[in-house]
PDB file of C-alpha atoms in Angstrom:
ATOM      1  CA  MET T1217      -5.258   8.462  -3.372  1.00  0.00           C
ATOM      2  CA  ALA T1218      -3.247   5.248  -2.969  1.00  0.00           C
ATOM      3  CA  ILE T1219      -3.673   5.361   0.805  1.00  0.00           C
ATOM      4  CA  ASN T1220      -7.412   5.861   0.412  1.00  0.00           C
ATOM      5  CA  ILE T1221      -7.575   2.866  -1.921  1.00  0.00           C
ATOM      6  CA  LEU T1222      -5.691   0.766   0.641  1.00  0.00           C
ATOM      7  CA  GLU T1223      -8.080   1.812   3.412  1.00  0.00           C
ATOM      8  CA  GLU T1224     -11.189   1.213   1.302  1.00  0.00           C
ATOM      9  CA  ALA T1225      -9.915  -2.218   0.242  1.00  0.00           C
ATOM     10  CA  ILE T1226      -9.595  -3.138   3.919  1.00  0.00           C
ATOM     11  CA  LEU T1227     -13.158  -2.006   4.578  1.00  0.00           C
ATOM     12  CA  LEU T1228     -14.495  -4.315   1.847  1.00  0.00           C
ATOM     13  CA  GLY T1229     -14.009  -7.307   4.123  1.00  0.00           C
ATOM     14  CA  ARG T1230     -13.117  -8.336   7.625  1.00  0.00           C
ATOM     15  CA  HIS T1231     -11.135  -5.627   9.391  1.00  0.00           C
ATOM     16  CA  ASP T1232     -10.767  -6.510  13.047  1.00  0.00           C
ATOM     17  CA  GLY T1233      -7.449  -4.710  13.404  1.00  0.00           C
ATOM     18  CA  ILE T1234      -5.815  -4.526  16.831  1.00  0.00           C
ATOM     19  CA  ASP T1235      -8.096  -3.491  19.693  1.00  0.00           C
ATOM     20  CA  ASP T1236      -5.442  -2.862  22.318  1.00  0.00           C
ATOM     21  CA  PHE T1237      -3.419  -0.067  20.812  1.00  0.00           C
ATOM     22  CA  THR T1238      -1.321   0.439  23.949  1.00  0.00           C
ATOM     23  CA  ALA T1239      -0.285  -3.216  23.978  1.00  0.00           C
ATOM     24  CA  ALA T1240       0.594  -2.974  20.287  1.00  0.00           C
ATOM     25  CA  ALA T1241       2.822   0.045  20.943  1.00  0.00           C
ATOM     26  CA  GLU T1242       4.485  -1.765  23.867  1.00  0.00           C
ATOM     27  CA  ARG T1243       5.238  -4.797  21.703  1.00  0.00           C
ATOM     28  CA  LEU T1244       6.922  -2.559  19.157  1.00  0.00           C
ATOM     29  CA  GLU T1245       8.979  -0.850  21.853  1.00  0.00           C
ATOM     30  CA  ARG T1246      10.010  -4.245  23.264  1.00  0.00           C
ATOM     31  CA  ALA T1247      11.111  -5.336  19.794  1.00  0.00           C
ATOM     32  CA  LYS T1248      13.340  -2.282  19.556  1.00  0.00           C
ATOM     33  CA  ALA T1249      14.741  -2.916  23.037  1.00  0.00           C
ATOM     34  CA  SER T1250      15.523  -6.551  22.268  1.00  0.00           C
ATOM     35  CA  SER T1251      17.342  -5.545  19.101  1.00  0.00           C
ATOM     36  CA  VAL T1252      19.544  -3.204  21.148  1.00  0.00           C
ATOM     37  CA  PHE T1253      20.273  -6.151  23.448  1.00  0.00           C
ATOM     38  CA  VAL T1254      21.315  -8.258  20.472  1.00  0.00           C
ATOM     39  CA  VAL T1255      23.678  -5.531  19.312  1.00  0.00           C
ATOM     40  CA  VAL T1256      25.188  -5.046  22.788  1.00  0.00           C
ATOM     41  CA  SER T1257      25.649  -8.731  23.553  1.00  0.00           C
ATOM     42  CA  GLY T1258      26.642  -9.700  20.014  1.00  0.00           C
TER      43      GLY T1258
ATOM     44  CA  MET F1468      -8.950   7.143  12.571  1.00  0.00           C
ATOM     45  CA  LEU F1469      -9.590   7.600  16.258  1.00  0.00           C
ATOM     46  CA  PHE F1470      -6.356   6.270  17.701  1.00  0.00           C
ATOM     47  CA  ASP F1471      -3.632   8.386  19.249  1.00  0.00           C
ATOM     48  CA  PHE F1472      -0.458   7.386  17.461  1.00  0.00           C
ATOM     49  CA  GLN F1473       1.840   9.327  19.779  1.00  0.00           C
ATOM     50  CA  PRO F1474       3.190   6.132  21.406  1.00  0.00           C
ATOM     51  CA  LEU F1475       4.508   5.167  17.981  1.00  0.00           C
ATOM     52  CA  ALA F1476       6.085   8.562  17.325  1.00  0.00           C
ATOM     53  CA  ASN F1477       9.601   7.200  17.848  1.00  0.00           C
ATOM     54  CA  PHE F1478       9.047   4.150  15.685  1.00  0.00           C
ATOM     55  CA  ARG F1479      10.193   4.578  12.100  1.00  0.00           C
ATOM     56  CA  LEU F1480       8.933   2.627   9.119  1.00  0.00           C
ATOM     57  CA  ALA F1481      11.528   1.910   6.466  1.00  0.00           C
ATOM     58  CA  ARG F1482      11.793   0.481   2.982  1.00  0.00           C
ATOM     59  CA  ALA F1483      12.219  -3.287   2.351  1.00  0.00           C
ATOM     60  CA  SER F1484      12.344  -6.192   4.792  1.00  0.00           C
ATOM     61  CA  HIS F1485      14.640  -6.394   7.779  1.00  0.00           C
ATOM     62  CA  LYS F1486      16.108  -9.193   9.865  1.00  0.00           C
ATOM     63  CA  GLN F1487      15.167  -7.296  13.002  1.00  0.00           C
ATOM     64  CA  PRO F1488      14.169  -3.795  14.039  1.00  0.00           C
ATOM     65  CA  ASN F1489      17.040  -1.517  15.013  1.00  0.00           C
ATOM     66  CA  LYS F1490      16.925   0.971  17.859  1.00  0.00           C
ATOM     67  CA  ASP F1491      14.935   3.416  15.730  1.00  0.00           C
ATOM     68  CA  GLY F1492      12.426   0.802  14.652  1.00  0.00           C
ATOM     69  CA  SER F1493      13.203   0.851  10.941  1.00  0.00           C
ATOM     70  CA  ILE F1494      11.144  -2.044   9.668  1.00  0.00           C
ATOM     71  CA  CYS F1495       8.410  -2.168   7.037  1.00  0.00           C
ATOM     72  CA  VAL F1496       4.717  -1.645   7.762  1.00  0.00           C
ATOM     73  CA  ASN F1497       3.857  -5.357   7.588  1.00  0.00           C
ATOM     74  CA  GLU F1498       6.750  -6.323   9.873  1.00  0.00           C
ATOM     75  CA  ALA F1499       5.604  -3.715  12.381  1.00  0.00           C
ATOM     76  CA  ALA F1500       2.028  -5.017  12.093  1.00  0.00           C
ATOM     77  CA  VAL F1501       3.239  -8.577  12.788  1.00  0.00           C
ATOM     78  CA  ILE F1502       4.907  -7.424  16.021  1.00  0.00           C
ATOM     79  CA  ALA F1503       1.999  -5.178  17.008  1.00  0.00           C
ATOM     80  CA  ALA F1504      -0.406  -8.113  16.643  1.00  0.00           C
ATOM     81  CA  GLY F1505       1.671 -10.190  19.059  1.00  0.00           C
ATOM     82  CA  PHE F1506       3.363 -12.552  16.630  1.00  0.00           C
ATOM     83  CA  GLU F1507       7.043 -13.322  16.765  1.00  0.00           C
ATOM     84  CA  TYR F1508       9.070 -10.951  14.626  1.00  0.00           C
ATOM     85  CA  ARG F1509       9.882 -12.103  11.130  1.00  0.00           C
ATOM     86  CA  ALA F1510      11.335 -10.499   8.028  1.00  0.00           C
ATOM     87  CA  VAL F1511       8.520  -9.994   5.515  1.00  0.00           C
ATOM     88  CA  ARG F1512       9.902 -10.343   2.007  1.00  0.00           C
ATOM     89  CA  ASP F1513       6.456 -11.007   0.528  1.00  0.00           C
ATOM     90  CA  VAL F1514       2.943 -11.923   1.679  1.00  0.00           C
ATOM     91  CA  SER F1515       3.820 -15.609   2.064  1.00  0.00           C
ATOM     92  CA  CYS F1516       5.822 -14.593   5.166  1.00  0.00           C
ATOM     93  CA  LEU F1517       2.756 -13.140   6.919  1.00  0.00           C
ATOM     94  CA  PRO F1518       0.464 -14.822   9.464  1.00  0.00           C
ATOM     95  CA  ASP F1519      -2.827 -16.152   8.084  1.00  0.00           C
ATOM     96  CA  CYS F1520      -4.859 -13.305   9.593  1.00  0.00           C
ATOM     97  CA  PHE F1521      -3.392 -10.789   7.120  1.00  0.00           C
ATOM     98  CA  SER F1522      -5.320 -10.187   3.892  1.00  0.00           C
ATOM     99  CA  ARG F1523      -3.031 -11.164   1.019  1.00  0.00           C
ATOM    100  CA  PRO F1524      -3.983  -8.550  -1.609  1.00  0.00           C
ATOM    101  CA  VAL F1525      -4.210  -5.751   0.964  1.00  0.00           C
ATOM    102  CA  SER F1526      -0.857  -6.660   2.538  1.00  0.00           C
ATOM    103  CA  ASP F1527       0.767  -7.081  -0.861  1.00  0.00           C
ATOM    104  CA  TYR F1528      -0.315  -3.576  -1.809  1.00  0.00           C
ATOM    105  CA  ALA F1529       0.905  -2.237   1.559  1.00  0.00           C
ATOM    106  CA  ILE F1530       4.338  -3.876   1.101  1.00  0.00           C
ATOM    107  CA  TYR F1531       4.931  -2.110  -2.198  1.00  0.00           C
ATOM    108  CA  LEU F1532       3.457   1.220  -1.121  1.00  0.00           C
ATOM    109  CA  ASN F1533       5.845   1.027   1.833  1.00  0.00           C
ATOM    110  CA  ASP F1534       8.803   0.322  -0.443  1.00  0.00           C
ATOM    111  CA  LEU F1535       8.030   2.892  -3.127  1.00  0.00           C
ATOM    112  CA  MET F1536       6.779   5.700  -0.928  1.00  0.00           C
ATOM    113  CA  LEU F1537       8.904   8.733  -0.230  1.00  0.00           C
ATOM    114  CA  HIS F1538      10.634   8.445   3.110  1.00  0.00           C
ATOM    115  CA  LYS F1539       9.312  11.763   4.367  1.00  0.00           C
ATOM    116  CA  VAL F1540       5.663  10.664   4.112  1.00  0.00           C
ATOM    117  CA  ARG F1541       5.930   6.929   4.816  1.00  0.00           C
ATOM    118  CA  ASN F1542       5.532   7.177   8.562  1.00  0.00           C
ATOM    119  CA  GLU F1543       2.734   9.687   8.472  1.00  0.00           C
ATOM    120  CA  LEU F1544       0.639   7.800   5.924  1.00  0.00           C
ATOM    121  CA  LEU F1545       1.359   4.148   6.678  1.00  0.00           C
ATOM    122  CA  MET F1546       1.719   4.066  10.473  1.00  0.00           C
ATOM    123  CA  PRO F1547      -2.063   3.764  11.006  1.00  0.00           C
ATOM    124  CA  PHE F1548      -1.965   0.514   9.027  1.00  0.00           C
ATOM    125  CA  VAL F1549       0.334  -1.103  11.594  1.00  0.00           C
ATOM    126  CA  ILE F1550      -2.800  -1.766  13.629  1.00  0.00           C
ATOM    127  CA  ARG F1551      -5.170  -2.064  10.640  1.00  0.00           C
ATOM    128  CA  LEU F1552      -3.530  -4.921   8.693  1.00  0.00           C
ATOM    129  CA  PRO F1553      -3.846  -7.765  11.255  1.00  0.00           C
ATOM    130  CA  GLY F1554      -7.301  -9.381  11.247  1.00  0.00           C
ATOM    131  CA  THR F1555      -8.086  -8.466   7.644  1.00  0.00           C
ATOM    132  CA  SER F1556      -7.973 -11.950   6.105  1.00  0.00           C
ATOM    133  CA  ASP F1557     -11.327 -12.970   4.661  1.00  0.00           C
ATOM    134  CA  SER F1558     -12.904 -15.532   2.328  1.00  0.00           C
ATOM    135  CA  PRO F1559     -11.315 -16.136  -1.089  1.00  0.00           C
ATOM    136  CA  TRP F1560     -14.270 -14.341  -2.684  1.00  0.00           C
ATOM    137  CA  ILE F1561     -13.720 -11.207  -0.609  1.00  0.00           C
ATOM    138  CA  GLU F1562      -9.955 -11.305  -1.172  1.00  0.00           C
ATOM    139  CA  ALA F1563     -10.498 -11.510  -4.936  1.00  0.00           C
ATOM    140  CA  LYS F1564     -12.915  -8.600  -4.661  1.00  0.00           C
ATOM    141  CA  ARG F1565     -10.311  -6.572  -2.752  1.00  0.00           C
ATOM    142  CA  ALA F1566      -7.641  -7.240  -5.385  1.00  0.00           C
ATOM    143  CA  GLU F1567     -10.050  -6.224  -8.142  1.00  0.00           C
ATOM    144  CA  PHE F1568     -10.992  -3.092  -6.190  1.00  0.00           C
ATOM    145  CA  ILE F1569      -7.350  -2.000  -5.847  1.00  0.00           C
ATOM    146  CA  VAL F1570      -6.717  -2.523  -9.570  1.00  0.00           C
ATOM    147  CA  VAL F1571      -9.917  -0.847 -10.773  1.00  0.00           C
ATOM    148  CA  GLU F1572      -9.654   2.111  -8.409  1.00  0.00           C
ATOM    149  CA  THR F1573      -5.988   2.714  -9.216  1.00  0.00           C
ATOM    150  CA  ALA F1574      -6.973   2.972 -12.874  1.00  0.00           C
ATOM    151  CA  ARG F1575     -10.008   5.149 -12.115  1.00  0.00           C
ATOM    152  CA  ARG F1576      -8.320   7.560  -9.721  1.00  0.00           C
ATOM    153  CA  ILE F1577      -4.556   7.608 -10.210  1.00  0.00           C
ATOM    154  CA  VAL F1578      -4.109   6.776 -13.901  1.00  0.00           C
ATOM    155  CA  ALA F1579      -7.047   9.020 -14.827  1.00  0.00           C
ATOM    156  CA  ALA F1580      -5.546  11.898 -12.843  1.00  0.00           C
ATOM    157  CA  GLU F1581      -2.174  11.513 -14.532  1.00  0.00           C
ATOM    158  CA  TYR F1582      -3.630  11.518 -18.061  1.00  0.00           C
ATOM    159  CA  ASP F1583      -5.821  14.469 -17.174  1.00  0.00           C
ATOM    160  CA  GLU F1584      -3.585  16.702 -15.075  1.00  0.00           C
ATOM    161  CA  ILE F1585      -0.120  15.825 -16.360  1.00  0.00           C
ATOM    162  CA  TRP F1586      -0.571  14.811 -19.984  1.00  0.00           C
ATOM    163  CA  HIS F1587      -3.712  16.838 -20.705  1.00  0.00           C
ATOM    164  CA  LYS F1588      -5.560  13.950 -22.319  1.00  0.00           C
ATOM    165  CA  PRO F1589      -9.067  14.465 -20.951  1.00  0.00           C
ATOM    166  CA  ALA F1590     -10.688  11.930 -23.292  1.00  0.00           C
ATOM    167  CA  VAL F1591      -8.357   9.187 -22.043  1.00  0.00           C
ATOM    168  CA  ALA F1592      -8.896  10.306 -18.457  1.00  0.00           C
ATOM    169  CA  THR F1593     -12.669  10.104 -18.895  1.00  0.00           C
ATOM    170  CA  LYS F1594     -12.359   6.530 -20.155  1.00  0.00           C
ATOM    171  CA  CYS F1595     -10.153   5.641 -17.181  1.00  0.00           C
ATOM    172  CA  ARG F1596     -12.676   7.105 -14.741  1.00  0.00           C
ATOM    173  CA  ALA F1597     -15.457   5.078 -16.360  1.00  0.00           C
ATOM    174  CA  VAL F1598     -13.707   1.758 -15.717  1.00  0.00           C
ATOM    175  CA  ARG F1599     -15.813  -0.604 -13.590  1.00  0.00           C
ATOM    176  CA  SER F1600     -14.300  -4.061 -14.156  1.00  0.00           C
ATOM    177  CA  LEU F1601     -10.999  -5.860 -14.679  1.00  0.00           C
ATOM    178  CA  GLN F1602     -11.864  -6.488 -18.318  1.00  0.00           C
ATOM    179  CA  GLN F1603     -12.356  -2.767 -18.794  1.00  0.00           C
ATOM    180  CA  VAL F1604      -9.034  -2.031 -17.058  1.00  0.00           C
ATOM    181  CA  SER F1605      -7.220  -4.156 -19.643  1.00  0.00           C
ATOM    182  CA  SER F1606      -8.902  -2.616 -22.665  1.00  0.00           C
ATOM    183  CA  VAL F1607      -8.795   1.002 -21.437  1.00  0.00           C
ATOM    184  CA  MET F1608      -5.165   0.790 -20.292  1.00  0.00           C
ATOM    185  CA  ALA F1609      -4.171  -0.678 -23.674  1.00  0.00           C
ATOM    186  CA  LYS F1610      -5.925   2.215 -25.441  1.00  0.00           C
ATOM    187  CA  ALA F1611      -4.393   4.772 -23.071  1.00  0.00           C
ATOM    188  CA  LYS F1612      -0.954   3.327 -23.746  1.00  0.00           C
ATOM    189  CA  ALA F1613      -1.545   3.609 -27.476  1.00  0.00           C
ATOM    190  CA  VAL F1614      -2.407   7.314 -27.127  1.00  0.00           C
ATOM    191  CA  LEU F1615       0.501   8.067 -24.799  1.00  0.00           C
ATOM    192  CA  PRO F1616       2.689   5.288 -23.357  1.00  0.00           C
ATOM    193  CA  ALA F1617       2.706   6.406 -19.725  1.00  0.00           C
ATOM    194  CA  GLU F1618       4.353   4.041 -17.254  1.00  0.00           C
ATOM    195  CA  CYS F1619       1.298   4.042 -14.998  1.00  0.00           C
ATOM    196  CA  ALA F1620      -0.863   2.631 -17.812  1.00  0.00           C
ATOM    197  CA  ARG F1621       1.726  -0.039 -18.568  1.00  0.00           C
ATOM    198  CA  GLU F1622       1.827  -1.097 -14.916  1.00  0.00           C
ATOM    199  CA  MET F1623      -1.964  -1.207 -14.685  1.00  0.00           C
ATOM    200  CA  LEU F1624      -2.202  -3.284 -17.846  1.00  0.00           C
ATOM    201  CA  LEU F1625       0.028  -5.839 -16.106  1.00  0.00           C
ATOM    202  CA  ALA F1626      -1.969  -5.580 -12.872  1.00  0.00           C
ATOM    203  CA  GLY F1627      -5.234  -6.143 -14.735  1.00  0.00           C
ATOM    204  CA  ARG F1628      -3.893  -9.190 -16.564  1.00  0.00           C
ATOM    205  CA  ARG F1629      -2.511 -10.657 -13.341  1.00  0.00           C
ATOM    206  CA  CYS F1630      -5.808 -10.181 -11.518  1.00  0.00           C
ATOM    207  CA  LEU F1631      -7.792 -11.654 -14.425  1.00  0.00           C
ATOM    208  CA  SER F1632      -5.638 -14.772 -14.187  1.00  0.00           C
ATOM    209  CA  ARG F1633      -6.698 -15.016 -10.502  1.00  0.00           C
ATOM    210  CA  ASP F1634      -3.257 -14.040  -9.245  1.00  0.00           C
ATOM    211  CA  LEU F1635      -3.995 -11.627  -6.396  1.00  0.00           C
ATOM    212  CA  ARG F1636      -0.416 -10.311  -6.094  1.00  0.00           C
ATOM    213  CA  ILE F1637      -1.315  -7.004  -7.673  1.00  0.00           C
ATOM    214  CA  GLY F1638       0.467  -4.770  -5.164  1.00  0.00           C
ATOM    215  CA  ALA F1639       3.730  -4.321  -7.069  1.00  0.00           C
ATOM    216  CA  HIS F1640       2.082  -3.074 -10.247  1.00  0.00           C
ATOM    217  CA  CYS F1641      -0.529  -0.887  -8.541  1.00  0.00           C
ATOM    218  CA  ALA F1642       2.023   0.757  -6.253  1.00  0.00           C
ATOM    219  CA  ALA F1643       4.403   1.192  -9.210  1.00  0.00           C
ATOM    220  CA  ALA F1644       1.606   2.922 -11.131  1.00  0.00           C
ATOM    221  CA  ALA F1645       1.093   5.307  -8.206  1.00  0.00           C
ATOM    222  CA  LYS F1646       4.820   5.934  -7.974  1.00  0.00           C
ATOM    223  CA  ALA F1647       5.051   6.580 -11.711  1.00  0.00           C
ATOM    224  CA  ALA F1648       2.190   9.066 -11.491  1.00  0.00           C
ATOM    225  CA  ALA F1649       3.921  10.872  -8.630  1.00  0.00           C
ATOM    226  CA  ARG F1650       7.157  10.966 -10.608  1.00  0.00           C
ATOM    227  CA  SER F1651       5.364  12.392 -13.643  1.00  0.00           C
ATOM    228  CA  GLU F1652       3.732  15.030 -11.544  1.00  0.00           C
ATOM    229  CA  GLN F1653       7.056  15.922  -9.969  1.00  0.00           C
ATOM    230  CA  ALA F1654       8.715  16.207 -13.377  1.00  0.00           C
ATOM    231  CA  GLY F1655       5.811  18.119 -14.856  1.00  0.00           C
ATOM    232  CA  SER F1656       5.265  20.646 -12.133  1.00  0.00           C
ATOM    233  CA  GLY F1657       8.634  20.983 -10.483  1.00  0.00           C
ATOM    234  CA  ARG F1658       6.713  21.222  -7.244  1.00  0.00           C
ATOM    235  CA  GLY F1659       7.410  17.738  -6.037  1.00  0.00           C
ATOM    236  CA  PRO F1660       4.851  14.975  -5.704  1.00  0.00           C
ATOM    237  CA  LYS F1661       1.706  16.230  -4.147  1.00  0.00           C
ATOM    238  CA  ASN F1662      -1.607  14.775  -5.206  1.00  0.00           C
ATOM    239  CA  LEU F1663      -1.192  11.747  -7.429  1.00  0.00           C
ATOM    240  CA  ALA F1664       0.753   8.853  -6.057  1.00  0.00           C
ATOM    241  CA  ASN F1665       1.171  11.171  -3.779  1.00  0.00           C
ATOM    242  CA  GLY F1666      -1.385   9.307  -4.939  1.00  0.00           C
ATOM    243  CA  TYR F1667       0.082   8.442  -1.666  1.00  0.00           C
ATOM    244  CA  GLN F1668      -1.509  11.375   0.076  1.00  0.00           C
ATOM    245  CA  HIS F1669      -5.003  11.988   1.225  1.00  0.00           C
ATOM    246  CA  PRO F1670      -6.968  14.188  -1.173  1.00  0.00           C
TER     247      PRO F1670
END
């Protein structure tokens, strides 16, 4: 129910979201990779 | 939703804000949405930390659902919102309408279900389901509390008052109401949270 309410609240107004899903996934993977770099070099 | 979320299968959403994602991901849904939208990573302690293109009441609700949700369902239920939250900011009128919607519908669906299915108070549940406005949320939640002081009604009374005072940060109270309903269901049935805040789950 709570998730449905969240989704319906989004639909009440502008909801452009992210068109390029692949690019979004790549950005998240890069963020993970950079955090590993911080750990290794730190 | 039509997207294939397989590329995000190894990315884990976690409770609370984080200075940076670790190798498993482990950041909250809004932090992941910030990265996914192409913004520089930032710890999101509250909605003031978000870029302007994020709807404040929607993101506030998402922050607290993320934090209060059971770990085993967080990824499954909230991951789609990583790409849904950016680009949701709208006019002040629409944002106020969204906040009111979240408060009213939490009372109508989640609080009503708890009073009906857990506490067996169908008359109270009927009144909750009939709520259509913030004013009605306040009066019905106060009456529900008087009949049986459930935590979900107390939280929604606070959410209603906050929204009536034009404070759109209703997420904490609405998510807490959903969590309280899930806890009640878990305690009442011994089956574990399933439908109410699992309210967190799809019907």
